[in-house]
mmCIF file of C-alpha atoms and ligand atoms in Angstrom:
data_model
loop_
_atom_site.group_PDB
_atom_site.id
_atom_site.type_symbol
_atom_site.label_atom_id
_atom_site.label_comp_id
_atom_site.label_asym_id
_atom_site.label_seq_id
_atom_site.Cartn_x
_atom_site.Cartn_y
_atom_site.Cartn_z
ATOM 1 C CA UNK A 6 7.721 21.984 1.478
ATOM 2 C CA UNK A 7 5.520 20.553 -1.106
ATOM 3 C CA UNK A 8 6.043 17.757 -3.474
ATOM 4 C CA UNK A 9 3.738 17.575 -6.858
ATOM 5 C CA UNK A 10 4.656 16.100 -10.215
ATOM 6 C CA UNK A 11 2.636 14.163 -13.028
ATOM 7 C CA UNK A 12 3.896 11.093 -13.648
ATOM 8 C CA UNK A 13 3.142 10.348 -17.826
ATOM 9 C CA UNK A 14 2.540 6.882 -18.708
ATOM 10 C CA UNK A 15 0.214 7.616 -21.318
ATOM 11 C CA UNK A 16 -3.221 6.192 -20.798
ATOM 12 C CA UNK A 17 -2.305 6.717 -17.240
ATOM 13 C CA UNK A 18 -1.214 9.559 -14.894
ATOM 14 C CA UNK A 19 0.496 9.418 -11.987
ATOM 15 C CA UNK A 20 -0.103 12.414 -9.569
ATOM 16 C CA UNK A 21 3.099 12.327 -7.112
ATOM 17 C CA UNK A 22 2.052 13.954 -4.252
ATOM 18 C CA UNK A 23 4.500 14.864 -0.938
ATOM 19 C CA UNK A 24 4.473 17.286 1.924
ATOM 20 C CA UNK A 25 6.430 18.773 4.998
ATOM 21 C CA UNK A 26 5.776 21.171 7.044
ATOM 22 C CA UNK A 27 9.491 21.672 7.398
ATOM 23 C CA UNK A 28 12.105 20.730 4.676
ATOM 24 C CA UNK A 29 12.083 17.698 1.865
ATOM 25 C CA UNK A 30 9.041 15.826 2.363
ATOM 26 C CA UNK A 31 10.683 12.024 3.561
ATOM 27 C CA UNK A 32 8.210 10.022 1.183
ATOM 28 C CA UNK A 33 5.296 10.762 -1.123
ATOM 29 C CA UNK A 34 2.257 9.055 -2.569
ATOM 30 C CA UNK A 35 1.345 8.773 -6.065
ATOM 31 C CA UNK A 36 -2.639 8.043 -7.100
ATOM 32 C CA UNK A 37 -3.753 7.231 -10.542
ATOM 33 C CA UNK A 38 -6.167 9.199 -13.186
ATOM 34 C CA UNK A 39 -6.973 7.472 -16.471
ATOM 35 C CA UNK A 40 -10.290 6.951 -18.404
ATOM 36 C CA UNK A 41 -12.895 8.309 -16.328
ATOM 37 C CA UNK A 42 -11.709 7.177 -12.921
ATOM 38 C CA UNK A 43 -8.908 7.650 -10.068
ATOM 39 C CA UNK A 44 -7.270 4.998 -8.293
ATOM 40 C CA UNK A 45 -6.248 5.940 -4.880
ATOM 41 C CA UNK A 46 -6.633 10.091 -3.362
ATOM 42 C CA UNK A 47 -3.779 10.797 -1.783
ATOM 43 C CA UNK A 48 -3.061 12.205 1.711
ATOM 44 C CA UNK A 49 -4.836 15.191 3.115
ATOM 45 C CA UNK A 50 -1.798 17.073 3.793
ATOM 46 C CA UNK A 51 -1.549 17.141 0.158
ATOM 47 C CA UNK A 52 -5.169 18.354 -0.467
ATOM 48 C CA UNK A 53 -3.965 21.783 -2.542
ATOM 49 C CA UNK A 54 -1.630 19.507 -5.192
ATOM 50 C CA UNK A 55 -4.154 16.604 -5.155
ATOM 51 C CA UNK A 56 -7.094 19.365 -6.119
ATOM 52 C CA UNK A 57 -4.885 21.195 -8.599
ATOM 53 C CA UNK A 58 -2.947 17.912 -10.335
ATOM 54 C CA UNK A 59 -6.675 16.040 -10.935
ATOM 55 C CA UNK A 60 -8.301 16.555 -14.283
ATOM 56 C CA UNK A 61 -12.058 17.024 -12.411
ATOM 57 C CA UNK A 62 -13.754 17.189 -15.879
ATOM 58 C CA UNK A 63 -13.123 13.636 -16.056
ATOM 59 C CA UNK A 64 -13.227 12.062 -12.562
ATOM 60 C CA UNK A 65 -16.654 9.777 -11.805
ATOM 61 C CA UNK A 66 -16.132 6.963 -9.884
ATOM 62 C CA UNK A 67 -12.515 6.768 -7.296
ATOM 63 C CA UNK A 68 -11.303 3.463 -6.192
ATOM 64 C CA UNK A 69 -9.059 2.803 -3.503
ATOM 65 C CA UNK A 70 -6.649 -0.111 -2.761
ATOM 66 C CA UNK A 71 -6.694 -0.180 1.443
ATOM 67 C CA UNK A 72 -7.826 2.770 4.027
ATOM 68 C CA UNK A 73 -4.424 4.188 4.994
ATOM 69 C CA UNK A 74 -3.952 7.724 5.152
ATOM 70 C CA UNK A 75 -1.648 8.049 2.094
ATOM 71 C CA UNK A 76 -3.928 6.396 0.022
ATOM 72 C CA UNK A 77 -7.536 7.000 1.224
ATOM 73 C CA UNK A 78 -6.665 11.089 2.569
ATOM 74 C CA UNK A 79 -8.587 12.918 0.589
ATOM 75 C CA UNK A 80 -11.881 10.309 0.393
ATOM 76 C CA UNK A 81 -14.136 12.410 2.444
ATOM 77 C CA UNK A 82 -13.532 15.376 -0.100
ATOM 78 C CA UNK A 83 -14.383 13.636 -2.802
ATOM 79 C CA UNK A 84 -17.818 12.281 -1.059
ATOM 80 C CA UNK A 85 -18.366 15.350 0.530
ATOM 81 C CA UNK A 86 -17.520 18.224 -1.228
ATOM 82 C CA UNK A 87 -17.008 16.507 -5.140
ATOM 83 C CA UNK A 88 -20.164 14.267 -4.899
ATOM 84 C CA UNK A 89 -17.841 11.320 -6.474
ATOM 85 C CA UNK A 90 -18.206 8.302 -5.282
ATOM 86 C CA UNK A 91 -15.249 6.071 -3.864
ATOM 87 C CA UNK A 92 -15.267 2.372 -3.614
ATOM 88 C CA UNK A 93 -13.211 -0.080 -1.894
ATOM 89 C CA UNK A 94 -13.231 -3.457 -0.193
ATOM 90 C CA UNK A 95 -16.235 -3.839 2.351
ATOM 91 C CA UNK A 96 -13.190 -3.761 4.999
ATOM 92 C CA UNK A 97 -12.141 -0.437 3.590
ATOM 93 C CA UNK A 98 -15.858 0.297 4.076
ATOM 94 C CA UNK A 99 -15.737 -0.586 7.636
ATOM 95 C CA UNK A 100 -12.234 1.320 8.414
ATOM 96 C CA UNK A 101 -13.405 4.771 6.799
ATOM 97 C CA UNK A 102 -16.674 4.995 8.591
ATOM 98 C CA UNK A 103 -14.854 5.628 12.173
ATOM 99 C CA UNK A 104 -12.640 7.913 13.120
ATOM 100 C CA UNK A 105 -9.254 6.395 13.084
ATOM 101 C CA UNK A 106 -6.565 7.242 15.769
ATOM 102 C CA UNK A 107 -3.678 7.926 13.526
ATOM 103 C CA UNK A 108 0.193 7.982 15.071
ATOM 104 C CA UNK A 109 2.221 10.951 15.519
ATOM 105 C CA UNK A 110 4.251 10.058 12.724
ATOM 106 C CA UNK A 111 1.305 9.545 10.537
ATOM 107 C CA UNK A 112 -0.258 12.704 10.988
ATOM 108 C CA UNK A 113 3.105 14.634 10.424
ATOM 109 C CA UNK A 114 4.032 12.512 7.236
ATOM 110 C CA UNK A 115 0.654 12.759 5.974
ATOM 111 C CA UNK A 116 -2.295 14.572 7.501
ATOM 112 C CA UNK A 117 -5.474 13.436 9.144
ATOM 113 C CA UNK A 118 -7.909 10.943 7.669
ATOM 114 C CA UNK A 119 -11.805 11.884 8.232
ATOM 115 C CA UNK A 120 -14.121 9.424 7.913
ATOM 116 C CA UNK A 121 -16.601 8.878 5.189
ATOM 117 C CA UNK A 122 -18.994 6.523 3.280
ATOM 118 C CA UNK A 123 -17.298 4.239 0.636
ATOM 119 C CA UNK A 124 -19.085 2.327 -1.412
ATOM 120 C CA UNK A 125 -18.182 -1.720 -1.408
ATOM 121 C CA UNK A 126 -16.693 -2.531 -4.922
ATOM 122 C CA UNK A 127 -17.680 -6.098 -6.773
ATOM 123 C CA UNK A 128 -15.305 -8.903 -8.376
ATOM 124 C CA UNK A 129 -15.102 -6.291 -11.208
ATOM 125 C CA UNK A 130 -14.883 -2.829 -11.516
ATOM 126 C CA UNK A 131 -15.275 -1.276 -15.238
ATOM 127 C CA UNK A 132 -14.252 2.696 -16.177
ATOM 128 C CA UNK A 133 -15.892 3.601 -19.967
ATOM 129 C CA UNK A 134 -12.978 1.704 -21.585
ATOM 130 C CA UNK A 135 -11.390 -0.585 -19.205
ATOM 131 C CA UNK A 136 -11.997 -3.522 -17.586
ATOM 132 C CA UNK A 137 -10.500 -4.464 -14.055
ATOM 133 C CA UNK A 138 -10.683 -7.546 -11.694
ATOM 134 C CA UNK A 139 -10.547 -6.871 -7.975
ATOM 135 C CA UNK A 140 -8.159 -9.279 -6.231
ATOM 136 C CA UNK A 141 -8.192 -8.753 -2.343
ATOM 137 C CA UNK A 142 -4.462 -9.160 -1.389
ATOM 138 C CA UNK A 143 -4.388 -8.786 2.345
ATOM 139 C CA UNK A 144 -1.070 -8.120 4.285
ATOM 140 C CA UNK A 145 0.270 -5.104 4.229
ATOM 141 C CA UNK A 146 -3.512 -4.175 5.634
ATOM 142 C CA UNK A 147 -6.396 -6.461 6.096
ATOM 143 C CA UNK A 148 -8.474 -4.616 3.444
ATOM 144 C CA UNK A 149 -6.160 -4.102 0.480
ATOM 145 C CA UNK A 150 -7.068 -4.948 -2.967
ATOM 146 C CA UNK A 151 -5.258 -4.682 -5.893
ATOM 147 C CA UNK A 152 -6.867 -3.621 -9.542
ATOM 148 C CA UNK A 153 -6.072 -5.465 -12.554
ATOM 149 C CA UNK A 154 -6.236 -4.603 -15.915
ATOM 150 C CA UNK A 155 -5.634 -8.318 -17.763
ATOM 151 C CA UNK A 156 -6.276 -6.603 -21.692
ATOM 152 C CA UNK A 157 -3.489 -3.693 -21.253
ATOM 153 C CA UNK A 158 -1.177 -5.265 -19.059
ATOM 154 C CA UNK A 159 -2.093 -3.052 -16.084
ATOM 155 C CA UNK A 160 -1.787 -3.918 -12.263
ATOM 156 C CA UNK A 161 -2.326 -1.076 -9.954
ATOM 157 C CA UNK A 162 -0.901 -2.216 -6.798
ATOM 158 C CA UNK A 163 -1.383 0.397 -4.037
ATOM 159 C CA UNK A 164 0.917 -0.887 -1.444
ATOM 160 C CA UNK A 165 1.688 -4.269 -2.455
ATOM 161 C CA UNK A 166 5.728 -3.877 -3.980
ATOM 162 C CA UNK A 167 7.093 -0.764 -2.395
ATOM 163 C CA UNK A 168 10.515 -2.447 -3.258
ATOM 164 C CA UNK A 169 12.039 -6.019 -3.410
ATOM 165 C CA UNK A 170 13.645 -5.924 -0.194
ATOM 166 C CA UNK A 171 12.186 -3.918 2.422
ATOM 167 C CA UNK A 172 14.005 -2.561 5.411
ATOM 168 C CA UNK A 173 11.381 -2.431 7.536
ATOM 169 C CA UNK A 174 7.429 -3.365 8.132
ATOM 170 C CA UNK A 175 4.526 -2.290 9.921
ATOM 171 C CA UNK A 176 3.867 -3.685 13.735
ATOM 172 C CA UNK A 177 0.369 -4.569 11.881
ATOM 173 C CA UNK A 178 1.329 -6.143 8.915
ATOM 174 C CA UNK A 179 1.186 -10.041 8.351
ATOM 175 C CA UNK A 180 4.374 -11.603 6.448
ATOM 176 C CA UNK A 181 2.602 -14.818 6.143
ATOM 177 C CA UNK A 182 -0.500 -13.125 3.880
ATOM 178 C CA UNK A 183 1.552 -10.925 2.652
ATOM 179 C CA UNK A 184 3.585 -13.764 0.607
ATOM 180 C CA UNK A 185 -0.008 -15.731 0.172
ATOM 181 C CA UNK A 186 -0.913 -12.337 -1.573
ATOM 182 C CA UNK A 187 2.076 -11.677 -3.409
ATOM 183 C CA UNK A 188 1.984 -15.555 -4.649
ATOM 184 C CA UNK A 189 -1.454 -14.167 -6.062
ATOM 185 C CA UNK A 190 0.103 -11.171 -8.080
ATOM 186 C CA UNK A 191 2.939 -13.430 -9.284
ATOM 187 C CA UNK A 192 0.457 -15.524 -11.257
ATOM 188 C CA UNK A 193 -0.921 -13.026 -13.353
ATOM 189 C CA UNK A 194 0.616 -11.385 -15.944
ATOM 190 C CA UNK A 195 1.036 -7.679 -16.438
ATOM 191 C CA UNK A 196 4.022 -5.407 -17.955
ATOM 192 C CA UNK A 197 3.472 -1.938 -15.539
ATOM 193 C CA UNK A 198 3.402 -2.125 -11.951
ATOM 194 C CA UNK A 199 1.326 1.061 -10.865
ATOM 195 C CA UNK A 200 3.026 1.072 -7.123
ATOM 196 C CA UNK A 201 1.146 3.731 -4.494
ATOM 197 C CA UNK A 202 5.002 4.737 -4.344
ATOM 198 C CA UNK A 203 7.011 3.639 -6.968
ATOM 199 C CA UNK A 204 5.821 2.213 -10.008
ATOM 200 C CA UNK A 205 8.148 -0.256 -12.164
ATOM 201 C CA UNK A 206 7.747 -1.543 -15.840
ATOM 202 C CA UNK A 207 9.889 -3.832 -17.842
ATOM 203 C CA UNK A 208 8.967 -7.169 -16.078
ATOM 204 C CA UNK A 209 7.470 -5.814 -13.224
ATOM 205 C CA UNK A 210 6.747 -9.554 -12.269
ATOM 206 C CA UNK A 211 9.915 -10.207 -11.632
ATOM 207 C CA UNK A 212 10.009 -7.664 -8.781
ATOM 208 C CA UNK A 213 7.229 -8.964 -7.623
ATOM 209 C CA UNK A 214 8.658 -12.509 -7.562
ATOM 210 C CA UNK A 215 11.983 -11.143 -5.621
ATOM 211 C CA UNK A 216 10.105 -9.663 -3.143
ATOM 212 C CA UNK A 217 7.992 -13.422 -2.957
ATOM 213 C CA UNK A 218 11.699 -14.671 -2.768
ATOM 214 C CA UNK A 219 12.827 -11.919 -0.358
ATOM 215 C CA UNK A 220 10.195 -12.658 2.811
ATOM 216 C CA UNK A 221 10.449 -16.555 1.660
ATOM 217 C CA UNK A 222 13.577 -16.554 2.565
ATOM 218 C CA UNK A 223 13.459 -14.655 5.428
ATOM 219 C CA UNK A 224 10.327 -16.706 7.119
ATOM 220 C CA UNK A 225 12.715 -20.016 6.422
ATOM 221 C CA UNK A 226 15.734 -18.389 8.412
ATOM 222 C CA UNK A 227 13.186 -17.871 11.273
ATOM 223 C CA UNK A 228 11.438 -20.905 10.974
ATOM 224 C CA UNK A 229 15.419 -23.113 11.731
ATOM 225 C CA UNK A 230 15.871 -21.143 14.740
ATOM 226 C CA UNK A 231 12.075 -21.930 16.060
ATOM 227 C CA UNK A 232 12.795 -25.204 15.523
ATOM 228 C CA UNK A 233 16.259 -25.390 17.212
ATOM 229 C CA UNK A 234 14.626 -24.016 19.924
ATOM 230 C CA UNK A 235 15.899 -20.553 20.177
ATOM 231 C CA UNK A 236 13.268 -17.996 22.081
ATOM 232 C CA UNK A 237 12.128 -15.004 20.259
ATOM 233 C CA UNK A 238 14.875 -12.595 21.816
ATOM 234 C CA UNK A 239 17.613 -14.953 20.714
ATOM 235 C CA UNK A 240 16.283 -14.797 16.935
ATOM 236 C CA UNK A 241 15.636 -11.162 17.563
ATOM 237 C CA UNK A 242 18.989 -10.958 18.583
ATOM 238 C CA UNK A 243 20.444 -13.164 15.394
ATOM 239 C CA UNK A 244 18.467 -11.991 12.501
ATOM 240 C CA UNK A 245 17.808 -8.043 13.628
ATOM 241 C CA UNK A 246 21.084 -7.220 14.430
ATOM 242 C CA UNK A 247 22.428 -4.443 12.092
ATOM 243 C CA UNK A 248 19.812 -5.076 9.701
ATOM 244 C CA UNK A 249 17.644 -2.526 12.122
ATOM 245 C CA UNK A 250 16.734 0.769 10.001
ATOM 246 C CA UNK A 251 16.821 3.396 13.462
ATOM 247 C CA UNK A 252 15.807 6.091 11.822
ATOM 248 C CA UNK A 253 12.158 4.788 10.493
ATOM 249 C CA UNK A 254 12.242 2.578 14.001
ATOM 250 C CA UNK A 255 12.656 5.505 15.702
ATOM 251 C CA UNK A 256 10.373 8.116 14.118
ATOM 252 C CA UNK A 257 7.462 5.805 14.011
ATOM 253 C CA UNK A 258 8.545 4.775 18.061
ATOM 254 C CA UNK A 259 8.792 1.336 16.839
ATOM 255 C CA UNK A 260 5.607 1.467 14.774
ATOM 256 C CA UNK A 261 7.763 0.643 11.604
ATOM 257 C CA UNK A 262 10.652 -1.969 12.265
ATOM 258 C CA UNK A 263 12.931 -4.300 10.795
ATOM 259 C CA UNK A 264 12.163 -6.380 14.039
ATOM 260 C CA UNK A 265 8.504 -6.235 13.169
ATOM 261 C CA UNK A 266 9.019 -8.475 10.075
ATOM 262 C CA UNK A 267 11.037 -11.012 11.793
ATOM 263 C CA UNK A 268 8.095 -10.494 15.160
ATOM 264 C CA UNK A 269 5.466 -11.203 12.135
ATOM 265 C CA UNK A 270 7.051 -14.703 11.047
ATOM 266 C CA UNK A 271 7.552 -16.091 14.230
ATOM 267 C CA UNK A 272 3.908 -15.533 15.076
ATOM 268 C CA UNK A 273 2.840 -16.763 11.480
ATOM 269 C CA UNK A 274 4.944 -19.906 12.429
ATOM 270 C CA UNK A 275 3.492 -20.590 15.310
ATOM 271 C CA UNK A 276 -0.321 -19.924 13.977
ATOM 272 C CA UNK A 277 0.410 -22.388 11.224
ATOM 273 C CA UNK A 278 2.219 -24.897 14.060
ATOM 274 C CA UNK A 279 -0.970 -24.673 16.187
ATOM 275 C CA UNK A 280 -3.443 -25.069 13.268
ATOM 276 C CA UNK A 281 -1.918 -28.209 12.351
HETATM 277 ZN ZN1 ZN B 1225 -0.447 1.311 3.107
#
């Protein structure tokens, strides 16, 4: 089944974009048209809705936030086939121009990724009427970036929020850059958060901040076990419990985990214990 919807925020579209080969899609990705630019190009599964929802007349330069498949799927059509040029973090650079051996679960939710030539964006990236600083957040991937748009309010944060308190993470996130990243976004002020999967307005900051608040909180509950002494199975043990979400843990074969989060802080606590 396919998902498609514009999203109208006025200056800015949102192109919702989902797909299953059997039944509801279980997520979908939204990329951004406004001025004379796209942020993010949605996954390749959704190739027919991202070709019909995109306004071509007006598409001449696509940026991306980070390389995964949901956000970077359709990059090699737009190089190849569109002659548009995409842009992203030199690390995006680097991750596009190999093949890259996508899960099972990946492929299903959203299609193959082929690799391409991206273009490294500067500090600042500028459509005909709007300005926007590039600040690399890495964390949720090594690469990401988010685009800021200081005059309108505007922060176009690929995968950055997602929600305020997540119920699971990726085995190759990093909780401790993640907050160092989020701390980033915090300090800047903007009134619409453009997420890659759901976008928030009305003090979009403020989600930002719980979220801050949410892994804070949840790297200081590991941090009093390390330091009672407890191994890593006993603070499995104590802070997974029932929080576990089985059903993403177990589609992704352990890929996507609430244990992963609590895996990431111990191993940020003991980076930042051995740096010392
Ligand atoms: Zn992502």
């Amino acid at each position: 089944m396919r998902l498609e919807q514009v999203l109208d925020f006025g200056p800015v579209k949102g192109l919702r974009m989902g797909f299953a080969p059997v039944g509801k899609p279980l997520m979908s990705a939204i990329c951004y048209q406004l001025d004379n630019i796209l942020i993010d190009c949605g996954p390749s599964n959704a190739h027919e809705s991202f070709v019909r929802l995109v306004e071509w007349e007006q598409v001449e330069h696509v940026y991306l936030t980070h390389y995964h498949e949901d956000h970077a799927g359709n990059a090699a059509y737009l190089v190849e086939r569109r002659q548009i040029p995409v842009y992203g973090h030199p690390l995006t650079c680097q991750a596009l121009r190999k093949r890259i051996a996508l899960k099972p679960y990946e492929l299903y939710m959203w299609g193959s990724l082929k690799p391409t030539e991206v273009r490294e964006i500067a500090g600042q990236v500028e459509s005909d009427k709007y300005r926007f600083q590039v600040i690399h957040t890495p964390g949720h991937s090594d690469d990401h970036v988010v685009y800021w748009e200081a005059e309108q309010g505007w922060l176009f944060s690929g995968d950055m929020y997602l929600g305020a308190r997540i119920k699971y993470f990726r085995s190759d996130e990093s909780v401790m850059r993640t907050i160092a990243s989020l701390k980033k976004i915090a300090s800047l002020e903007f009134d619409a958060l453009f997420c890659g999967h759901n976008p928030q307005f009305g003090n979009p900051v403020n989600h930002i901040k719980r979220k801050l608040a949410f892994f804070e909180s949840v790297v200081s509950d590991v941090a009093e076990l390390v330091d009672k002494g407890l191994t890593d199975r006993e603070i499995y043990k104590r802070l997974v419990g029932r929080k576990e979400f089985w059903p993403a843990k177990l589609i992704t074969l352990g890929d996507v985990s609430y244990k992963n989060l609590i895996r990431s802080a111990i191993d940020g606590l003991r980076d930042t214990a051995r740096s010392r």
